[in-house]
Amino acid sequence: MKQRGSFSLMTIPAVLALLLTGCSSGPDLPQRKPSHGTGASITQSPQGRACLAGLGATKASFTPLADQYYGAGCSALGAVKLVSLMGDDGRLEVTNLGPVSCPAASALQGWARFGVDRAARQILGSPLVRVETMGSYSCRTVAGSNRLSAHAAANAVDVAAFRLADGRRISVLNDWNSSSPQVRAFLRTVRDSACKRFGTVLSPDYNAAHRNHFHLEPGGLKPFCR
């Protein structure tokens, strides 16, 4: 679905031109309003530019966002507003996303196309049309700890369900233990595929807090997938 005011496609030159001018549910920290001072600017580090250029090359639709510090240790740096992803045959909708770090957006794009869309075609016989999320940025700690969640840095995405072209909606909550072996195989295949692209992947196999979503978080020195 096309949204007004967003880029329908960020090409590499367009991105560069613009630049030059632990999800575990826990007690939410106060949702601070972003600081809009003169220090807010789009990340211009070499890594940031390279990530945005790479994301643009995938033909995902996104808007780079100014760096923001929200207080309480929470921030969204080098983040984008991801409008849609790209599958093998066209655009894939993505819902309910706030600011998301460029590395997380890039990993999500690759996973949606090569992991989810292709698994849906091969296992369920219908292409993917939408990835439904439970959000990205949230200023909160990991449950049972004082450690900030990756969501507090816009560096994680929680994925709840997938909509297929034939109208089926496959949700983590309702279908992880589906009576259909194909549906169960699909969800476990896309979980395992995510483990190849993200540093931390948590599913219903991890704990009850993740019974209704996949937590996807890039990076990390010790990859963890369950």
XYZ file of C-alpha atoms in Angstrom:
226
model
C 0.000 0.000 0.000
C 1.546 3.316 -1.051
C 1.792 5.926 1.655
C 1.897 9.621 0.968
C 5.021 11.460 1.855
C 7.340 8.437 1.700
C 9.880 7.445 -0.908
C 8.509 4.828 -3.259
C 12.092 3.762 -3.891
C 15.390 4.863 -2.414
C 18.116 4.447 -5.002
C 21.777 4.511 -4.015
C 22.377 8.015 -5.490
C 19.265 9.331 -3.783
C 20.348 7.979 -0.414
C 23.830 9.445 -0.717
C 22.505 12.793 -1.877
C 20.176 12.961 1.104
C 22.934 12.070 3.487
C 25.205 14.770 2.205
C 22.732 17.559 2.795
C 16.267 -8.137 23.559
C 12.777 -7.735 23.152
C 11.611 -9.694 26.118
C 8.597 -7.815 27.313
C 9.330 -5.882 30.470
C 8.311 -2.717 32.242
C 8.263 0.104 29.729
C 10.350 3.147 30.503
C 8.724 6.548 30.028
C 8.236 7.178 26.319
C 10.279 10.351 26.032
C 9.649 12.854 23.291
C 12.627 13.159 20.957
C 14.980 16.077 21.207
C 14.724 18.220 18.090
C 17.751 20.385 18.784
C 20.314 21.379 16.206
C 22.318 18.256 17.028
C 19.719 15.984 15.426
C 21.050 14.895 12.055
C 21.095 11.916 9.746
C 24.025 9.641 10.531
C 26.924 10.319 8.187
C 29.409 7.681 9.322
C 30.904 5.504 6.577
C 29.081 2.515 8.039
C 25.794 4.403 8.094
C 26.163 5.556 4.492
C 27.101 2.062 3.357
C 24.109 0.524 5.128
C 21.645 2.992 3.611
C 23.139 2.514 0.170
C 22.874 -1.255 0.530
C 19.279 -1.029 1.704
C 18.470 1.234 -1.243
C 19.972 -1.317 -3.632
C 17.452 -3.924 -2.456
C 14.622 -1.654 -3.692
C 13.008 -1.548 -0.277
C 11.024 1.651 0.243
C 12.197 3.751 3.190
C 12.960 7.209 4.517
C 16.189 7.943 6.459
C 15.459 9.533 9.837
C 17.372 12.107 11.829
C 19.252 10.748 14.827
C 17.234 11.089 18.021
C 18.053 10.763 21.725
C 14.973 10.105 23.834
C 16.482 10.131 27.324
C 16.724 7.259 29.825
C 19.419 5.776 27.573
C 16.982 5.280 24.689
C 17.732 6.431 21.148
C 17.181 5.830 17.454
C 20.461 6.404 15.625
C 21.052 5.648 11.971
C 17.391 4.650 11.743
C 14.904 4.576 8.887
C 11.150 4.590 8.450
C 10.608 1.384 6.520
C 7.553 1.681 4.249
C 7.671 -1.583 2.299
C 9.953 -4.494 1.489
C 10.726 -6.131 -1.841
C 9.910 -9.732 -2.699
C 10.812 -11.723 -5.773
C 7.804 -10.448 -7.734
C 6.934 -7.119 -6.153
C 6.434 -5.121 -3.010
C 5.711 -6.624 0.389
C 3.773 -4.595 2.925
C 5.172 -4.241 6.423
C 2.935 -3.030 9.240
C 3.267 -1.238 12.573
C 6.935 -0.294 12.359
C 8.336 2.790 14.014
C 11.974 3.840 13.683
C 14.196 0.861 12.962
C 17.972 0.810 12.702
C 19.364 0.436 9.207
C 21.073 -2.900 10.029
C 17.782 -4.294 11.373
C 15.896 -3.021 8.316
C 18.470 -4.566 5.968
C 18.307 -7.920 7.715
C 14.504 -7.787 7.693
C 14.475 -7.063 3.965
C 16.757 -9.986 3.144
C 14.829 -12.347 5.394
C 11.411 -11.318 4.056
C 12.457 -11.927 0.461
C 14.776 -14.903 0.612
C 13.500 -16.563 3.761
C 9.788 -15.869 4.148
C 8.501 -15.196 0.616
C 10.289 -18.180 -0.888
C 9.327 -20.481 1.977
C 5.692 -19.428 1.577
C 5.799 -20.291 -2.126
C 7.590 -23.590 -1.672
C 5.817 -24.898 1.429
C 2.377 -23.264 1.317
C 2.009 -22.685 -2.423
C 1.308 -18.946 -2.196
C 3.599 -15.908 -2.170
C 3.934 -13.529 0.753
C 2.240 -10.126 0.544
C 2.561 -8.700 4.063
C 4.732 -8.981 7.151
C 2.811 -7.971 10.290
C 4.940 -6.704 13.152
C 4.358 -5.680 16.748
C 6.751 -2.783 16.375
C 10.423 -1.890 16.578
C 11.443 1.044 18.824
C 10.272 0.959 22.431
C 12.064 2.523 25.403
C 12.084 -0.445 27.778
C 14.253 -2.918 29.616
C 14.559 -6.669 29.178
C 12.085 -8.459 31.439
C 13.498 -9.217 34.850
C 16.574 -7.017 34.444
C 17.767 -3.441 34.387
C 19.364 -3.914 30.982
C 17.899 -1.930 28.125
C 16.244 -3.985 25.413
C 17.519 -3.750 21.839
C 14.145 -2.163 21.148
C 15.330 0.850 23.155
C 17.838 1.499 20.368
C 15.394 0.688 17.525
C 17.576 -2.336 16.841
C 14.971 -5.097 17.016
C 11.719 -6.033 15.289
C 8.936 -8.255 16.638
C 7.135 -10.173 13.868
C 3.691 -11.563 14.663
C 2.198 -12.865 11.417
C 2.385 -13.247 7.653
C -0.336 -12.597 5.075
C -0.255 -14.660 1.881
C -1.572 -13.783 -1.572
C -4.287 -16.445 -1.292
C -5.719 -14.661 1.767
C -4.330 -16.904 4.484
C -2.904 -15.277 7.608
C -0.261 -17.348 9.356
C 0.361 -16.112 12.903
C 3.001 -17.163 15.385
C 0.445 -17.249 18.204
C -2.224 -19.324 16.479
C -0.187 -21.464 14.121
C 3.083 -22.392 15.826
C 1.394 -25.654 16.860
C -1.017 -25.778 13.928
C -2.708 -29.033 12.985
C -1.286 -28.491 9.497
C 2.227 -29.947 9.127
C 2.872 -27.536 6.250
C 2.052 -24.492 8.355
C 4.202 -25.732 11.225
C 7.043 -26.409 8.790
C 6.687 -22.937 7.292
C 6.971 -21.145 10.639
C 9.963 -23.186 11.738
C 11.632 -22.727 8.365
C 11.301 -18.949 8.499
C 12.509 -18.946 12.117
C 15.591 -20.944 11.121
C 16.132 -18.681 8.119
C 16.053 -15.635 10.406
C 18.825 -17.200 12.467
C 21.113 -16.906 9.429
C 20.549 -13.141 9.135
C 20.021 -11.921 12.708
C 22.263 -12.258 15.742
C 19.405 -12.996 18.152
C 16.172 -14.766 17.227
C 13.628 -15.681 19.894
C 10.504 -17.722 19.145
C 7.831 -19.650 21.088
C 10.492 -22.307 21.671
C 12.382 -19.811 23.845
C 9.757 -18.857 26.432
C 6.108 -17.942 26.934
C 6.834 -14.233 26.468
C 7.545 -15.010 22.804
C 4.539 -17.235 22.185
C 3.039 -14.641 19.842
C 6.031 -13.309 17.919
C 9.560 -13.712 16.635
C 12.047 -11.290 18.177
C 14.635 -10.394 15.521
C 17.777 -8.519 16.508
C 20.876 -8.010 14.329
C 24.454 -8.148 15.517
C 25.750 -9.497 18.788
C 29.020 -11.203 19.669
C 27.296 -14.470 20.563
C 24.536 -15.405 18.107
C 21.534 -16.956 19.804
C 18.648 -18.716 18.062
C 15.812 -20.506 19.739
